PDB file of C-alpha atoms in Angstrom:
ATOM      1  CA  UNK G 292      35.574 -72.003 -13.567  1.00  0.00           C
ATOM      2  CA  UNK G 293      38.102 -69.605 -13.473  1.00  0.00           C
ATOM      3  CA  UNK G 294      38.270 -66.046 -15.134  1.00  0.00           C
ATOM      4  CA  UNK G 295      40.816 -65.645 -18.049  1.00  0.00           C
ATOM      5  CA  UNK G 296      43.395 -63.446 -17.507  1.00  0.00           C
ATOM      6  CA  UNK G 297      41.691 -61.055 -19.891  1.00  0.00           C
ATOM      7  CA  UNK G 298      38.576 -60.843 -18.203  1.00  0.00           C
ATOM      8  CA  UNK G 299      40.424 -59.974 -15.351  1.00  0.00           C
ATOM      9  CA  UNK G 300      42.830 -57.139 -16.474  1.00  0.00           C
ATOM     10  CA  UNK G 301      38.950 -55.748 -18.670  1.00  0.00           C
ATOM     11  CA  UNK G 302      37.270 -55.598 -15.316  1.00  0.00           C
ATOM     12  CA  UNK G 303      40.273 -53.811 -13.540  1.00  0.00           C
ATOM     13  CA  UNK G 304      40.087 -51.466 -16.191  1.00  0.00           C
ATOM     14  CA  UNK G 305      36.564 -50.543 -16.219  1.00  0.00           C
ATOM     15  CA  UNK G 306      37.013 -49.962 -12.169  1.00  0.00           C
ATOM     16  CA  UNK G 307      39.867 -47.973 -12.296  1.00  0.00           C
ATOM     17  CA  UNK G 308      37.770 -46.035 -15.036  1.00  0.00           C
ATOM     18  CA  UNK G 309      34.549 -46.065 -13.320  1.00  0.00           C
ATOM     19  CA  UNK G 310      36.801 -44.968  -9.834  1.00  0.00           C
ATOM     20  CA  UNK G 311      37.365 -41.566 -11.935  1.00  0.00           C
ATOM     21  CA  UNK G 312      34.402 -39.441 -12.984  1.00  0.00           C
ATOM     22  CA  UNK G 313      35.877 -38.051 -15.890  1.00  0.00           C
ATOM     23  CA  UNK G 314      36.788 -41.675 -17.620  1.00  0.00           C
ATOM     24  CA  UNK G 315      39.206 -41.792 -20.127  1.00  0.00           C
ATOM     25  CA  UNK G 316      37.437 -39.285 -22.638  1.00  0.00           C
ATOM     26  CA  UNK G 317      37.906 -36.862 -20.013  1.00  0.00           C
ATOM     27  CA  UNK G 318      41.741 -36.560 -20.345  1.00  0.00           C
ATOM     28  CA  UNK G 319      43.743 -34.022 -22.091  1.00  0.00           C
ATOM     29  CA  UNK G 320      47.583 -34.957 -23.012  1.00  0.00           C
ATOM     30  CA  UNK G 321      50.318 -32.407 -22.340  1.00  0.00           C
ATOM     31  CA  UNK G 322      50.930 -32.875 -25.503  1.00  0.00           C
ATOM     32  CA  UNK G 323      47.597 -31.952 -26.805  1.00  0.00           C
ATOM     33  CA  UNK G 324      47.320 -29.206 -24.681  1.00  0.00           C
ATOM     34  CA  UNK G 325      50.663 -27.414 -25.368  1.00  0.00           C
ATOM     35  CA  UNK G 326      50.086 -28.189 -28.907  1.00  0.00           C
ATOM     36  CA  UNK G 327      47.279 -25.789 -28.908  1.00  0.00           C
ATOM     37  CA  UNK G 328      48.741 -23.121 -26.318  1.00  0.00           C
ATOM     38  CA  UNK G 329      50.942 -22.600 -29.422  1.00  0.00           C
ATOM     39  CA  UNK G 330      49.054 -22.639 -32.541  1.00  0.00           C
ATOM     40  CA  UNK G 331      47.385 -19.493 -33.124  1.00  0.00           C
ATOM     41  CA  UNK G 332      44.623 -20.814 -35.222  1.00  0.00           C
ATOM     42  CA  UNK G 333      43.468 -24.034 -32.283  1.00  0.00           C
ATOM     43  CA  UNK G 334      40.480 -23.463 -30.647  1.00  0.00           C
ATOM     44  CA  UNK G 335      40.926 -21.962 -26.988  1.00  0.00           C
ATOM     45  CA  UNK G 336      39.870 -22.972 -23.678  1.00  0.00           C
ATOM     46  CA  UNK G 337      39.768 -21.637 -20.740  1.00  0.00           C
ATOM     47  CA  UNK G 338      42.582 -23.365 -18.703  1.00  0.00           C
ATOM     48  CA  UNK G 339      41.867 -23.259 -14.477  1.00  0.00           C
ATOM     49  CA  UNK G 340      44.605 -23.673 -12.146  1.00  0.00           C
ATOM     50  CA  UNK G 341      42.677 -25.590  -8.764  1.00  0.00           C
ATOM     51  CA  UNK G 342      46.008 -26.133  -6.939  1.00  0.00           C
ATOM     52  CA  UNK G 343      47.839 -24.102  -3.982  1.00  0.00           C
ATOM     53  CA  UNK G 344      48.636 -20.468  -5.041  1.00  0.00           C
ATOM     54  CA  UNK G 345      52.306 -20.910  -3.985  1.00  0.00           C
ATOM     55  CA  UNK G 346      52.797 -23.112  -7.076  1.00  0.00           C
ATOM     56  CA  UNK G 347      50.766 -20.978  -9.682  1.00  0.00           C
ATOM     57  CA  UNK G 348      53.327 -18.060  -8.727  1.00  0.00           C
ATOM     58  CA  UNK G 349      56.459 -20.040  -9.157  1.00  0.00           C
ATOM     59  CA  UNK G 350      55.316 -21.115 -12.559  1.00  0.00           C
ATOM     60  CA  UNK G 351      51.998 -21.789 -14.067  1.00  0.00           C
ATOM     61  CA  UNK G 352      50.388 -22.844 -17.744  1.00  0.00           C
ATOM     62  CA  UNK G 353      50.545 -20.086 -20.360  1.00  0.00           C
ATOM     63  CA  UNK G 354      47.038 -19.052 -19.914  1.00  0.00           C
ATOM     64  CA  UNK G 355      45.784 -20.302 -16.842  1.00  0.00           C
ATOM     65  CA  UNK G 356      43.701 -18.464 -14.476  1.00  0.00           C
ATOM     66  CA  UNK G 357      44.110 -19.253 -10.904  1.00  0.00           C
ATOM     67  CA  UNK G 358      41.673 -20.468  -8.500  1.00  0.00           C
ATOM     68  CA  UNK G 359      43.243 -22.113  -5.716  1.00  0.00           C
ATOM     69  CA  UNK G 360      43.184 -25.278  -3.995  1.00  0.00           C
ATOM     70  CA  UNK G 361      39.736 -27.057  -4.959  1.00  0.00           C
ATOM     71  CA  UNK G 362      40.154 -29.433  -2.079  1.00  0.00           C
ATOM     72  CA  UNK G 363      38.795 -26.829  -0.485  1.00  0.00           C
ATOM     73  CA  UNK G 364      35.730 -24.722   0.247  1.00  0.00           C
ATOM     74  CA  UNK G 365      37.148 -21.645  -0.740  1.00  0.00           C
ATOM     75  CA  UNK G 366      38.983 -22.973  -3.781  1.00  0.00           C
ATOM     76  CA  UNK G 367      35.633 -24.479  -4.797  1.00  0.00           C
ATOM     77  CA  UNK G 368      33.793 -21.268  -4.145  1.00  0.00           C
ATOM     78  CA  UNK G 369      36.379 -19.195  -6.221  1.00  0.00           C
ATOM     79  CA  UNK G 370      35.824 -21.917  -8.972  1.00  0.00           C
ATOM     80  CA  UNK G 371      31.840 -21.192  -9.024  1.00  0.00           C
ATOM     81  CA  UNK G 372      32.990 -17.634  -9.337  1.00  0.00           C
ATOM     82  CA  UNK G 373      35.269 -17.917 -12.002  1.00  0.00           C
ATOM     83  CA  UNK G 374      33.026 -19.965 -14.158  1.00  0.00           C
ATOM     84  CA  UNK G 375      29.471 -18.542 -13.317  1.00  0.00           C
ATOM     85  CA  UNK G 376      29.845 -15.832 -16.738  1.00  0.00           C
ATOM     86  CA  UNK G 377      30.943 -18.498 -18.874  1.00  0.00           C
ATOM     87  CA  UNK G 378      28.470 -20.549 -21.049  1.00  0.00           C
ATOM     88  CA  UNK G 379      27.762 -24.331 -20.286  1.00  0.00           C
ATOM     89  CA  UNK G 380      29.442 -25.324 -22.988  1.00  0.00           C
ATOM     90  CA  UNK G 381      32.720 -23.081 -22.709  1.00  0.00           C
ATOM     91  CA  UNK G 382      35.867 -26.059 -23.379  1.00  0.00           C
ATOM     92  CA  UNK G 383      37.023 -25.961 -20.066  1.00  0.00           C
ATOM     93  CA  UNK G 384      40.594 -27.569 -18.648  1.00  0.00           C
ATOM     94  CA  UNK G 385      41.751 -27.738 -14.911  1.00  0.00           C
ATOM     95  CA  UNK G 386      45.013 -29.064 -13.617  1.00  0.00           C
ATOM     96  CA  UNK G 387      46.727 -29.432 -10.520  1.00  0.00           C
ATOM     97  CA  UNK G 388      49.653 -30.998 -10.747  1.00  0.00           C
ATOM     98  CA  UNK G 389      50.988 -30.681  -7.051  1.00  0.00           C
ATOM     99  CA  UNK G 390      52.084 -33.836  -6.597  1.00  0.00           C
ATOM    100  CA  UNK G 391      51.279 -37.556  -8.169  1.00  0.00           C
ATOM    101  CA  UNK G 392      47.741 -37.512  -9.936  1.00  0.00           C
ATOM    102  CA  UNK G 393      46.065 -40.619  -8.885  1.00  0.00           C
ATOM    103  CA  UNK G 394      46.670 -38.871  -5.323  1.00  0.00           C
ATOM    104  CA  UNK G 395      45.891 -35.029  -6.368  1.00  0.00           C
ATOM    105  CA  UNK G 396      43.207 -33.565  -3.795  1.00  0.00           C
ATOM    106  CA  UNK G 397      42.333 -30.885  -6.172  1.00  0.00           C
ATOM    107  CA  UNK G 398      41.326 -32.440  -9.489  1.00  0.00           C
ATOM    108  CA  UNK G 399      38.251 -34.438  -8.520  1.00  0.00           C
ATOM    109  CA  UNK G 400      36.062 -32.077  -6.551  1.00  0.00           C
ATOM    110  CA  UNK G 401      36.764 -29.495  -9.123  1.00  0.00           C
ATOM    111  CA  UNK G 402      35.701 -31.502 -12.089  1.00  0.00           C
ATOM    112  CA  UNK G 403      32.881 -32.554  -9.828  1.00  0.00           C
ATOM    113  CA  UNK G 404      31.858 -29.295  -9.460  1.00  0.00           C
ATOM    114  CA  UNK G 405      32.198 -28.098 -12.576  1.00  0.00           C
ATOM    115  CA  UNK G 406      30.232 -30.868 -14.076  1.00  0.00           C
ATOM    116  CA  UNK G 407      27.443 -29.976 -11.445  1.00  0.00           C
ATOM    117  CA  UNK G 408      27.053 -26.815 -12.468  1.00  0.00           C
ATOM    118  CA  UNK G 409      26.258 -27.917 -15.692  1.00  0.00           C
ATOM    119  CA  UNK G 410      29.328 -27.608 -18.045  1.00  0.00           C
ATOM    120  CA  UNK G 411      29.678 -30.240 -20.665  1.00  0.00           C
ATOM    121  CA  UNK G 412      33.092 -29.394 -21.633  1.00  0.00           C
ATOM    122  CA  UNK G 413      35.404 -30.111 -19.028  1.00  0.00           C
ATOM    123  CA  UNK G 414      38.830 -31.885 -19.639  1.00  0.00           C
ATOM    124  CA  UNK G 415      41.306 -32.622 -16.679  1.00  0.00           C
ATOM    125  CA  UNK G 416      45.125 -32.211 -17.467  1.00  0.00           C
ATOM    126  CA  UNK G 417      47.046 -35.679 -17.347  1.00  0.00           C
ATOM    127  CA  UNK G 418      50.487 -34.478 -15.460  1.00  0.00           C
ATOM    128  CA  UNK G 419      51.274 -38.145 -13.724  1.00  0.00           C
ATOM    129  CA  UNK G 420      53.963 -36.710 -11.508  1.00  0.00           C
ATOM    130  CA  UNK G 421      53.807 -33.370 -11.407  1.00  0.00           C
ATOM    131  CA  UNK G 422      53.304 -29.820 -13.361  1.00  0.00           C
ATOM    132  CA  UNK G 423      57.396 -29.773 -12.822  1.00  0.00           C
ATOM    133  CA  UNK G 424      58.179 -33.240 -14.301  1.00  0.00           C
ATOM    134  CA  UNK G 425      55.519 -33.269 -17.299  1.00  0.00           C
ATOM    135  CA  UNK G 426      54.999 -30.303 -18.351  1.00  0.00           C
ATOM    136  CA  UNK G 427      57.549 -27.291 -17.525  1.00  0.00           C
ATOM    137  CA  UNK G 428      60.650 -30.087 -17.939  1.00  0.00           C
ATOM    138  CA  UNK G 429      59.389 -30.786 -21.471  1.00  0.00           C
ATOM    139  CA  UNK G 430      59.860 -26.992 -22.613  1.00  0.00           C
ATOM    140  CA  UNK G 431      55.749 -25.891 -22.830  1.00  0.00           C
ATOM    141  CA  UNK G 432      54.628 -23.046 -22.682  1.00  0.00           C
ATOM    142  CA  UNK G 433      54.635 -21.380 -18.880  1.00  0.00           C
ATOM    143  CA  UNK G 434      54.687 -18.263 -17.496  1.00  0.00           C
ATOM    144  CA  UNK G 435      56.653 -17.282 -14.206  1.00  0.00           C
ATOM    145  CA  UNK G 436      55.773 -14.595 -11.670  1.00  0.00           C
ATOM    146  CA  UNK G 437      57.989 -12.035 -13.456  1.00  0.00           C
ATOM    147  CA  UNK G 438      56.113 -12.249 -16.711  1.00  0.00           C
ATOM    148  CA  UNK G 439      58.520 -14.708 -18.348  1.00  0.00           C
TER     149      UNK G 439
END
């Protein structure tokens, strides 16, 4: 007997799922998250940048504290230092978005970290492309290494 077609396209679903360890609860939208950059009275979290210093200086998320490069062991180390004052369950978002996601080196060990060290709040930015593409191109909120 052969599978339907929607048992098939379920169980390639739950794999890609099960291939991330955030799942798809542990998204934030663009959307979302620039909606709340800009409302004064949204709750805040603390937005991580765990990609390559070169692009945080160009431009970078309103907000966004940089790390570095989580795909390494420096970036990861500056991570546990950034978040060892903050409580476990501080809302936490990281984002890359130097190049496609589904081949970002930064986002996974960072939310692995993160999620190892015991923080229950942790949301990775969904920027498909790239920071460039979807988010700066769709007029949210940045800031650039002058200040603007």
């Amino acid at each position: 007997m052969k599978p339907s077609l929607a048992v098939i396209v379920t169980l390639f679903a739950l794999t890609a799922c099960a291939e991330e360890p955030w799942g798809p609860s542990g998204l934030i939208q663009p959307e979302t998250l620039a909606a709340r950059l800009t409302n004064p009275s949204a709750a805040k979290a603390v937005i991580f940048y765990i990609g390559f210093p070169v692009l945080y200086h160009g431009a970078h998320i309103t907000g966004a504290i940089l790390v570095g490069a989580a795909s390494k062991p420096e970036g990861l180390e500056a991570l546990r230092q950034a978040v060892a004052k903050l409580p476990h369950d501080s809302e936490i978002v990281i984002y890359c978005g130097c190049c496609p996601f589904d081949r970002c080196p930064n986002v996974r060990p960072a939310y692995t970290e993160l999620r190892k060290l015991g923080f229950t709040k942790v949301s990775v930015l969904s920027l498909p492309t790239n920071t460039s593409k979807d988010w700066t191109a769709k007029g949210y909120p940045i800031e650039r290494a002058s200040g603007k």
